[in-house]
mmCIF file of C-alpha atoms in Angstrom:
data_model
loop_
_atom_site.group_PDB
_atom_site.id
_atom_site.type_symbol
_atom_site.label_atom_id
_atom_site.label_comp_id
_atom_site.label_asym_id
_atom_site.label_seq_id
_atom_site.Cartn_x
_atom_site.Cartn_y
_atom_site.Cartn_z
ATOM 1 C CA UNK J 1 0.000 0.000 0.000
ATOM 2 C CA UNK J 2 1.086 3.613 -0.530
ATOM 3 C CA UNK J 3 2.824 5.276 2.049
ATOM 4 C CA UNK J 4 0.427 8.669 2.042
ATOM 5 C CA UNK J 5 -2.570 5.734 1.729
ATOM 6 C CA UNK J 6 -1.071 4.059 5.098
ATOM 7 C CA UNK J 7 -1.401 7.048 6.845
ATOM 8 C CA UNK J 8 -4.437 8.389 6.118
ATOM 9 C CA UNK J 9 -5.859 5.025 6.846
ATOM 10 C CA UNK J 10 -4.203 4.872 10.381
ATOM 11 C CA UNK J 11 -2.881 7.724 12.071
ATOM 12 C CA UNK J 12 -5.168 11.005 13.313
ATOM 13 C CA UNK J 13 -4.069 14.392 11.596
ATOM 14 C CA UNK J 14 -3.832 17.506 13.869
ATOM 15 C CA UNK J 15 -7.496 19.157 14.362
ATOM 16 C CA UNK J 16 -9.133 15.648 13.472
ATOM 17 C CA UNK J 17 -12.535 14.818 14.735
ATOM 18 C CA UNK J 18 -12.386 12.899 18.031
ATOM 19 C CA UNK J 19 -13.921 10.108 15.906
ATOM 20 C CA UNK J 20 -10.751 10.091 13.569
ATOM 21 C CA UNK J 21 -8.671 10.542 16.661
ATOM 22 C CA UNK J 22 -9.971 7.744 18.744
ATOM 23 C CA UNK J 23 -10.361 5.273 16.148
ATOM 24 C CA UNK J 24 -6.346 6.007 15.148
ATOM 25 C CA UNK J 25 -4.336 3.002 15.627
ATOM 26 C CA UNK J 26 -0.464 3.189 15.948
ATOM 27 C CA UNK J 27 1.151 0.422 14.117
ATOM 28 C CA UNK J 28 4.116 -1.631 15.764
ATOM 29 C CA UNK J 29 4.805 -4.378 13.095
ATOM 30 C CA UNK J 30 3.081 -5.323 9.766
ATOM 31 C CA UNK J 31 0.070 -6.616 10.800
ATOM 32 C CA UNK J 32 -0.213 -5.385 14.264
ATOM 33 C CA UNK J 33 -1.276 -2.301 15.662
ATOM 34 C CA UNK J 34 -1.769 -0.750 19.371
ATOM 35 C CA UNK J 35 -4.942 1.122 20.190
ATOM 36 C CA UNK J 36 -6.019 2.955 23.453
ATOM 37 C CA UNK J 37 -9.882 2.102 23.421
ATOM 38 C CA UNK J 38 -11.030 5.579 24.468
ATOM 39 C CA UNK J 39 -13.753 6.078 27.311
ATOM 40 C CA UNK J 40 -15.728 8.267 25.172
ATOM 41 C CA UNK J 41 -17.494 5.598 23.337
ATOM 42 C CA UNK J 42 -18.970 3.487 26.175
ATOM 43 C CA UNK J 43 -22.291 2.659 27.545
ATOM 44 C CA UNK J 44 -21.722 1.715 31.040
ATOM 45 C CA UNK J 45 -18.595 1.233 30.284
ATOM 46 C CA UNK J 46 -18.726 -1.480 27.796
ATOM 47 C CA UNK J 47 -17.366 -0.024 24.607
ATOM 48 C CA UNK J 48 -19.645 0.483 21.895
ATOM 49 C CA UNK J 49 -19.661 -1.950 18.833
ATOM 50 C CA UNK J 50 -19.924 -0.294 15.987
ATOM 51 C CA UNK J 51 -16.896 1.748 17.316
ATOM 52 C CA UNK J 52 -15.076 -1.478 17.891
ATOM 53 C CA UNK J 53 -15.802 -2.593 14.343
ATOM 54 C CA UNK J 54 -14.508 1.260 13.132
ATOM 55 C CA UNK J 55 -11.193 0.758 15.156
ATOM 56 C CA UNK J 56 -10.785 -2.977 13.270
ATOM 57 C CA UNK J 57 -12.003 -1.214 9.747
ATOM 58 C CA UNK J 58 -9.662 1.600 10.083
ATOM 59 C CA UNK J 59 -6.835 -1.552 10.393
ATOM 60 C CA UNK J 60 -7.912 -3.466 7.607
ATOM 61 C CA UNK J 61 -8.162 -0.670 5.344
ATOM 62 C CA UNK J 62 -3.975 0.026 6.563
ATOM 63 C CA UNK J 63 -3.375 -3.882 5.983
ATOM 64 C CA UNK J 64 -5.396 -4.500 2.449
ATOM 65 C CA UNK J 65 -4.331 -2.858 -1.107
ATOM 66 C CA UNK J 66 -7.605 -1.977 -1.240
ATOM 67 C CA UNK J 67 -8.927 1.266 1.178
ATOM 68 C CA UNK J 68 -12.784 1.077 1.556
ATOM 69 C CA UNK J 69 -14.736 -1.771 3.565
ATOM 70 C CA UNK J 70 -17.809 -3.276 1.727
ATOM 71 C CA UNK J 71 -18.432 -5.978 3.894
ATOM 72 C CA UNK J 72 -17.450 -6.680 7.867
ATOM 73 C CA UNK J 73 -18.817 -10.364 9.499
ATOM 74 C CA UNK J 74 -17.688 -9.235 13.280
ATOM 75 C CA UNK J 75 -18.398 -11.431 16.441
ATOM 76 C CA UNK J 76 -17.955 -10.239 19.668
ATOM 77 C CA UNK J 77 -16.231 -12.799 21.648
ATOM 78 C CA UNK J 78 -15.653 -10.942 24.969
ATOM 79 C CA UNK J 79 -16.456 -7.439 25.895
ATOM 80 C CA UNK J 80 -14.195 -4.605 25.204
ATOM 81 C CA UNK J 81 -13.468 -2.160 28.036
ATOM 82 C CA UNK J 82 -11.954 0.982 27.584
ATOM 83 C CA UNK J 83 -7.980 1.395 27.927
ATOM 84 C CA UNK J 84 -4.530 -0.816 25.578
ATOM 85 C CA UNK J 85 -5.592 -3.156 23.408
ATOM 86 C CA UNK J 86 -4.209 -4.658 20.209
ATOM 87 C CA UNK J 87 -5.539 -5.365 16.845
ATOM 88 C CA UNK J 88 -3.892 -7.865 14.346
ATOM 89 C CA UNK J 89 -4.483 -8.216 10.977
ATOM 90 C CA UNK J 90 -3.913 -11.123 8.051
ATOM 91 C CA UNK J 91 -4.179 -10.353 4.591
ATOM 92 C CA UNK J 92 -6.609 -13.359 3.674
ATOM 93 C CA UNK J 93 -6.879 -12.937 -0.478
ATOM 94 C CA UNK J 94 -5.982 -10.280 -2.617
ATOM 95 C CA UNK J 95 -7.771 -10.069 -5.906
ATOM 96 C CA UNK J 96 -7.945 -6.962 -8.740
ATOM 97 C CA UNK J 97 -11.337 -5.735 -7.503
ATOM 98 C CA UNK J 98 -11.481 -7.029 -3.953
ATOM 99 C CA UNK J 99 -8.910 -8.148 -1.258
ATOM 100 C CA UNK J 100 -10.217 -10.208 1.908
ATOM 101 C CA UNK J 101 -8.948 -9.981 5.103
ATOM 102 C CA UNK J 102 -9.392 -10.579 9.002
ATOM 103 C CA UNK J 103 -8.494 -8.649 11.931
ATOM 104 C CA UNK J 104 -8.949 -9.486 15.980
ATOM 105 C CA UNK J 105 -8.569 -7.024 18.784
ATOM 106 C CA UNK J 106 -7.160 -8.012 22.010
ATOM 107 C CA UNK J 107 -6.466 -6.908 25.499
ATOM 108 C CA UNK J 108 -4.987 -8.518 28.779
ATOM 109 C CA UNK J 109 -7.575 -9.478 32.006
ATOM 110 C CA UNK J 110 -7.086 -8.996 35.638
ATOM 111 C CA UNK J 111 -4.811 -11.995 35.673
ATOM 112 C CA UNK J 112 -2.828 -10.750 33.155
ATOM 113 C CA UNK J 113 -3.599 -12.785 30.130
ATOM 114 C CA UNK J 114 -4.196 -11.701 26.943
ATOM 115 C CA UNK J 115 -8.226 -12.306 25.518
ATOM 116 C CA UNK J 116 -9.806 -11.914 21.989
ATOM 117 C CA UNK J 117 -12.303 -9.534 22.402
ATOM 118 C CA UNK J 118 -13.651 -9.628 18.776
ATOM 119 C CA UNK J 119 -13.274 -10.957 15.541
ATOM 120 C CA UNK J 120 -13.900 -9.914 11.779
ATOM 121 C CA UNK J 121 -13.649 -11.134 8.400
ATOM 122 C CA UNK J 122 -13.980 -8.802 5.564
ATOM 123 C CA UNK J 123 -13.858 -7.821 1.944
ATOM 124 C CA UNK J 124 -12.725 -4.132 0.657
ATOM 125 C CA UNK J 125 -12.515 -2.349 -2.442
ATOM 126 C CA UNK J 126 -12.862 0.778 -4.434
ATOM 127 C CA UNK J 127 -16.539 2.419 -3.658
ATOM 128 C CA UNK J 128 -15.493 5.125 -6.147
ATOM 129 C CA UNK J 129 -15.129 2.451 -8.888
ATOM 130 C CA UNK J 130 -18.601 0.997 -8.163
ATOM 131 C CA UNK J 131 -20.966 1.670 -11.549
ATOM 132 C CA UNK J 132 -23.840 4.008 -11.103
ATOM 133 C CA UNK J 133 -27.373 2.042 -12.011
ATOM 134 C CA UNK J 134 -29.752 1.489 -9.104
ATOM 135 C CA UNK J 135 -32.321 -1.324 -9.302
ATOM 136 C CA UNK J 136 -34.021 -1.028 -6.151
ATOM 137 C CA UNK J 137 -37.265 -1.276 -4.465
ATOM 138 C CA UNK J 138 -35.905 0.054 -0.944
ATOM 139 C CA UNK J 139 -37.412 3.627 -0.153
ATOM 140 C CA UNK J 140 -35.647 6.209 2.659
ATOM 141 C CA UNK J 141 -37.311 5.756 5.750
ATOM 142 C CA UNK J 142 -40.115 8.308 6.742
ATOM 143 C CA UNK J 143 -38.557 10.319 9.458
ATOM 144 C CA UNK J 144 -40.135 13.749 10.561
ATOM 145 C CA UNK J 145 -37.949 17.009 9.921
ATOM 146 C CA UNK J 146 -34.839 17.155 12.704
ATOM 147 C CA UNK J 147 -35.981 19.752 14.627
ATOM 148 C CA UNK J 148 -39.210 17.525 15.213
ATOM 149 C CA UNK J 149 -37.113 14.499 16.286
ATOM 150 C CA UNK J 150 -35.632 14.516 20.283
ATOM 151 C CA UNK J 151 -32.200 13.838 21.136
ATOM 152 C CA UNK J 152 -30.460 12.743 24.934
ATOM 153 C CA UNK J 153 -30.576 16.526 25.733
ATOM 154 C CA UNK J 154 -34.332 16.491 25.468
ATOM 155 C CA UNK J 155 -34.854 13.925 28.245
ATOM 156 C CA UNK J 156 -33.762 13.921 31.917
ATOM 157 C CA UNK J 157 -29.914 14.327 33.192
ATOM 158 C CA UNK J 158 -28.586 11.067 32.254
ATOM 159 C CA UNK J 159 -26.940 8.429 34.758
ATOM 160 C CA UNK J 160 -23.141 9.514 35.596
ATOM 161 C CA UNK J 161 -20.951 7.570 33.343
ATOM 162 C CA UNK J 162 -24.197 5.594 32.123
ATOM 163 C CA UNK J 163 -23.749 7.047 27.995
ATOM 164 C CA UNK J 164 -20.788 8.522 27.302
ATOM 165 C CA UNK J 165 -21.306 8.132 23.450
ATOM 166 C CA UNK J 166 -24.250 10.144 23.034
ATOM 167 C CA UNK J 167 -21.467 13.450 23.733
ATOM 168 C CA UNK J 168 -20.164 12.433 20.855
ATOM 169 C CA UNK J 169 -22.888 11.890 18.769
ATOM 170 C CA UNK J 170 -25.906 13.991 17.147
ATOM 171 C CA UNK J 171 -28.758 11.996 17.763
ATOM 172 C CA UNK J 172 -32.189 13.014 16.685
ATOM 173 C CA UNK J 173 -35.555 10.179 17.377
ATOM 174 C CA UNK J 174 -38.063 9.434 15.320
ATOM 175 C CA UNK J 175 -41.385 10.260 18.290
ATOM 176 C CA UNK J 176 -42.925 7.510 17.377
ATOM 177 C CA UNK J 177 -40.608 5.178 17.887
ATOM 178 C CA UNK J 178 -39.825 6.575 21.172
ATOM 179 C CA UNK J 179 -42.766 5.227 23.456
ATOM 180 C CA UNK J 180 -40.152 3.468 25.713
ATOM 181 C CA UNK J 181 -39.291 6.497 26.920
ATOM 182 C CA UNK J 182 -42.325 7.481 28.408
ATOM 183 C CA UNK J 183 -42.812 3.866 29.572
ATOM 184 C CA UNK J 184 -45.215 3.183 26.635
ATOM 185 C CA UNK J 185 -43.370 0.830 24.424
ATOM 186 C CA UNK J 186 -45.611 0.485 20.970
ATOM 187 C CA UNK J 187 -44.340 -3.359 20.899
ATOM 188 C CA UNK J 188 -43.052 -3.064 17.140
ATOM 189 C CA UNK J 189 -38.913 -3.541 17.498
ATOM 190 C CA UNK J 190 -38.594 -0.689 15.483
ATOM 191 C CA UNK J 191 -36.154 2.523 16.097
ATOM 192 C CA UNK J 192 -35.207 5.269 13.579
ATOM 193 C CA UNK J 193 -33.253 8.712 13.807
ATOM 194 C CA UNK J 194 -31.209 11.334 12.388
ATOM 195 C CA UNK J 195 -27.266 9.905 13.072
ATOM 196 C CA UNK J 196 -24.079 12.415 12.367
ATOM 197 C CA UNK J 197 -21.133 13.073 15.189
ATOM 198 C CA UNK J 198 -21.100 16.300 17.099
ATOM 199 C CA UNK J 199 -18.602 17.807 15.925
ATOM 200 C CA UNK J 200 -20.225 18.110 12.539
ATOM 201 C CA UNK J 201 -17.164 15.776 10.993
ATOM 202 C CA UNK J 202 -19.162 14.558 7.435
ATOM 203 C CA UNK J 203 -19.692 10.352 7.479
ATOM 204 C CA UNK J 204 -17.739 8.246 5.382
ATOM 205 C CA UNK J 205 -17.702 4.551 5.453
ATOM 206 C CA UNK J 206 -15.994 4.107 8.629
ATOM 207 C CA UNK J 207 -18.860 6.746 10.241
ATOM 208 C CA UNK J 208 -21.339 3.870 8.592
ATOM 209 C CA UNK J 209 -19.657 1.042 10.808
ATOM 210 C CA UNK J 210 -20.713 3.322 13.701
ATOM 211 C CA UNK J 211 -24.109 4.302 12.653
ATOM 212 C CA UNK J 212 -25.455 1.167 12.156
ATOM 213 C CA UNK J 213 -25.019 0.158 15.792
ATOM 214 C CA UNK J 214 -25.395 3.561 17.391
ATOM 215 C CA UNK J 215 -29.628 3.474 18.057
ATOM 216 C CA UNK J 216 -31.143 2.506 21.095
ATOM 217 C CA UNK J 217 -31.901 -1.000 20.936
ATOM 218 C CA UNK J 218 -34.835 -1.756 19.156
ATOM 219 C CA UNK J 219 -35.988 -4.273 22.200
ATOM 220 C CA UNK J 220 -36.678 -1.188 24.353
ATOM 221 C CA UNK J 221 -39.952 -0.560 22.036
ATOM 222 C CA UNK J 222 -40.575 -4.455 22.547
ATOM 223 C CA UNK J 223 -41.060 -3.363 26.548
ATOM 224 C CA UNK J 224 -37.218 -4.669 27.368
ATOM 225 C CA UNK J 225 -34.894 -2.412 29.037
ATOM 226 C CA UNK J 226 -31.152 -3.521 30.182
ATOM 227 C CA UNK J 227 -28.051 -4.218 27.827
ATOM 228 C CA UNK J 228 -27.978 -6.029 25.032
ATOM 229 C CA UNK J 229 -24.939 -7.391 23.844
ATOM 230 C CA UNK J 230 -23.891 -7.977 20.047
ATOM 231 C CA UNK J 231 -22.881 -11.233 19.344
ATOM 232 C CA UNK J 232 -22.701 -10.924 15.501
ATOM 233 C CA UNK J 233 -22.855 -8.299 13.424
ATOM 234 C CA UNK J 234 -22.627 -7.866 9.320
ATOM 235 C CA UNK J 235 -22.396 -4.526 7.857
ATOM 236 C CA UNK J 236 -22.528 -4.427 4.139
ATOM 237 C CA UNK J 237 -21.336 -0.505 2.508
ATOM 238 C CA UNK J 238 -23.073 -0.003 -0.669
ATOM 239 C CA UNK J 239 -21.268 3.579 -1.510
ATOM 240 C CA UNK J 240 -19.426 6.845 -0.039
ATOM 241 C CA UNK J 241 -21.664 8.381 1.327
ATOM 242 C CA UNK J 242 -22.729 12.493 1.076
ATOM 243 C CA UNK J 243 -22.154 14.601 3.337
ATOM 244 C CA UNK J 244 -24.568 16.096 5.684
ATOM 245 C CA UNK J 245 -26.913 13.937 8.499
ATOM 246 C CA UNK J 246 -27.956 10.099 7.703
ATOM 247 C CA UNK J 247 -31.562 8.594 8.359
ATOM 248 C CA UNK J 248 -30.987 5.418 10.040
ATOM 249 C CA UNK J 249 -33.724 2.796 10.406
ATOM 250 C CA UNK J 250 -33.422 -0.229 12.142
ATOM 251 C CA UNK J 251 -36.273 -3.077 12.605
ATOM 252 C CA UNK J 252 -36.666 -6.474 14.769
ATOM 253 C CA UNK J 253 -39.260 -8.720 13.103
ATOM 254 C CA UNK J 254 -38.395 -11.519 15.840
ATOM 255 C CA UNK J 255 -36.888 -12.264 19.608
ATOM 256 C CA UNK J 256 -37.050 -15.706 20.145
ATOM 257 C CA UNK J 257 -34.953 -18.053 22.506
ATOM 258 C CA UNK J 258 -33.423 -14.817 24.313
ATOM 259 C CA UNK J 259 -32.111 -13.729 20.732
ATOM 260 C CA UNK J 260 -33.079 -11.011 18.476
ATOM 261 C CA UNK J 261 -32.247 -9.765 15.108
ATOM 262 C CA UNK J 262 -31.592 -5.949 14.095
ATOM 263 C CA UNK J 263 -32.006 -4.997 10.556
ATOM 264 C CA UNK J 264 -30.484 -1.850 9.947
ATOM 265 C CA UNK J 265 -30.467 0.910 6.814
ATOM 266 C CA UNK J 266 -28.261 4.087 6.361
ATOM 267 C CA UNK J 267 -29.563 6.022 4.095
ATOM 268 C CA UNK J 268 -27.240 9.773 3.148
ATOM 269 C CA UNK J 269 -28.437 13.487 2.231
ATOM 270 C CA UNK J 270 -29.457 12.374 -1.724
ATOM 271 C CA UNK J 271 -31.637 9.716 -0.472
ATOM 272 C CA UNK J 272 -29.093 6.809 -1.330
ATOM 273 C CA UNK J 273 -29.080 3.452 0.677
ATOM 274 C CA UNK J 274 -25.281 3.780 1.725
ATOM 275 C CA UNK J 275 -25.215 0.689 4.410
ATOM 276 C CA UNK J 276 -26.844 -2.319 5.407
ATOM 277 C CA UNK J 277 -26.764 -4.201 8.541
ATOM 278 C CA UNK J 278 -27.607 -7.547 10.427
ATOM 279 C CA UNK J 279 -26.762 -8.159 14.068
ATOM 280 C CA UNK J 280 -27.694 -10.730 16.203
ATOM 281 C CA UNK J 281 -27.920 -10.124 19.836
ATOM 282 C CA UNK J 282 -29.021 -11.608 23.677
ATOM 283 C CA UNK J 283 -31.477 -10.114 25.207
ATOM 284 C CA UNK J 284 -31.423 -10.507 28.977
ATOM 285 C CA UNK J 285 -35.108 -11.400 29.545
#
């Protein structure tokens, strides 16, 4: 890979968003990178996933000849807390239009030893390459105007330490898909909302391995409240998106055995579907 490619794909510049900064890895050896897994992404202190699967992306995209994810298979092994960890990467297949490759983050346990937190498998390429037609029957999701939508700083003080992430984000809900919040859940697993960071940093692929992950859990609106943990997740990135806010929707259609699928679409400012998303996760019933 290009040396000015490298870069770009690892390090932070100065005056980078604190996305770019905290998902900058600092490579030690081909292959193998070292990471301080910043607080600022946590929810109770677990760190967020789709962060996770940025930090991983951003170390694939340094490993592979090829610079843009289009499709991540992640599974979350152990949780991440913030503070050192370690990715490694393996360059799996390397082709003229795609190159495959896997990555695993790591950090060390109170007894010292060192435990996978997650692993990924994916496939990059060129989105700028991709060839314009759209066949599609997919439609943007119906979200009411932002400044009808409610963000964290429309509700009560939140818990100390209980969501650092939302700082970093701009979050605006969908009302109806907020019943939860009032303690009238409308029982349909579904959750939409305005997505960009705070700092007004325009999304690129790496901002869609956030988004898709960064909603409230669509089992609140099912009447569940408590964590729920990813155990797989599969982002596919369908093109760069433009800049300006996303419209995220995400949908459960069935919980089942403690278990629950999220379907999740990113959709940019000219109404493209720029990311698609499957993740499996426990619900603690």
């Amino acid at each position: 890979m290009p040396e000015a490619a490298s870069a770009q794909s690892v390090r932070a510049t100065i005056g980078a968003s604190e996305f770019d900064r905290d998902t900058a890895l600092t490579p030690r050896a081909p292959g193998v990178y070292d990471i301080d897994l910043s607080a600022d992404w946590t929810i109770f202190n677990a760190v967020n996933g789709g962060y996770l699967l940025a930090v991983l992306g951003r170390a694939l995209a340094d490993t592979l000849p090829h610079a843009d994810p289009f499709t991540l298979s992640a599974h979350y092994l152990t949780a991440s807390r913030p503070g050192p960890a370690v990715v490694r990467t393996e360059t799996v297949r390397t082709g003229r239009t795609l190159s495959t490759g896997q990555a695993s983050l790591f950090q060390f346990d109170e007894q010292g030893r060192e435990v996978e937190r997650i692993r990924v498998l994916a496939s990059y390429g060129d989105l700028d390459s991709l060839p314009d037609d759209v066949r599609t029957t997919a439609e943007p999701p119906a979200i009411p105007p932002m400044e009808q939508c409610f963000g964290a700083e429309d509700g009560p003080a939140p818990v100390d330490g209980g969501s650092a992430i939302t700082e970093r984000l701009m979050l605006k809900l969908d009302p109806s898909t907020l019943g939860w919040a009032l303690g009238q859940p409308s029982g349909k697993g579904e959750m939409r909302a305005w997505f960009g960071l705070a700092d007004g940093r325009d999304p690129d692929p790496f901002a869609l391995l956030l988004a898709v992950d960064a909603l409230p859990p669509t089992a609140f609106e099912l009447g569940l409240t408590g964590w729920v943990p990813t155990v797989e997740l599969t982002v596919h990135v369908r093109c760069r998106p433009a800049p300006g806010p996303l419209r995220v929707s995400v949908t459960t259609r069935n919980l089942a055995g403690g278990f629950l699928e999220e379907d999740a679409e990113v959709w940019d400012s000219e109404d493209r579907l720029v990311a698609q998303s499957r993740q499996l996760a426990r619900v603690r019933l």
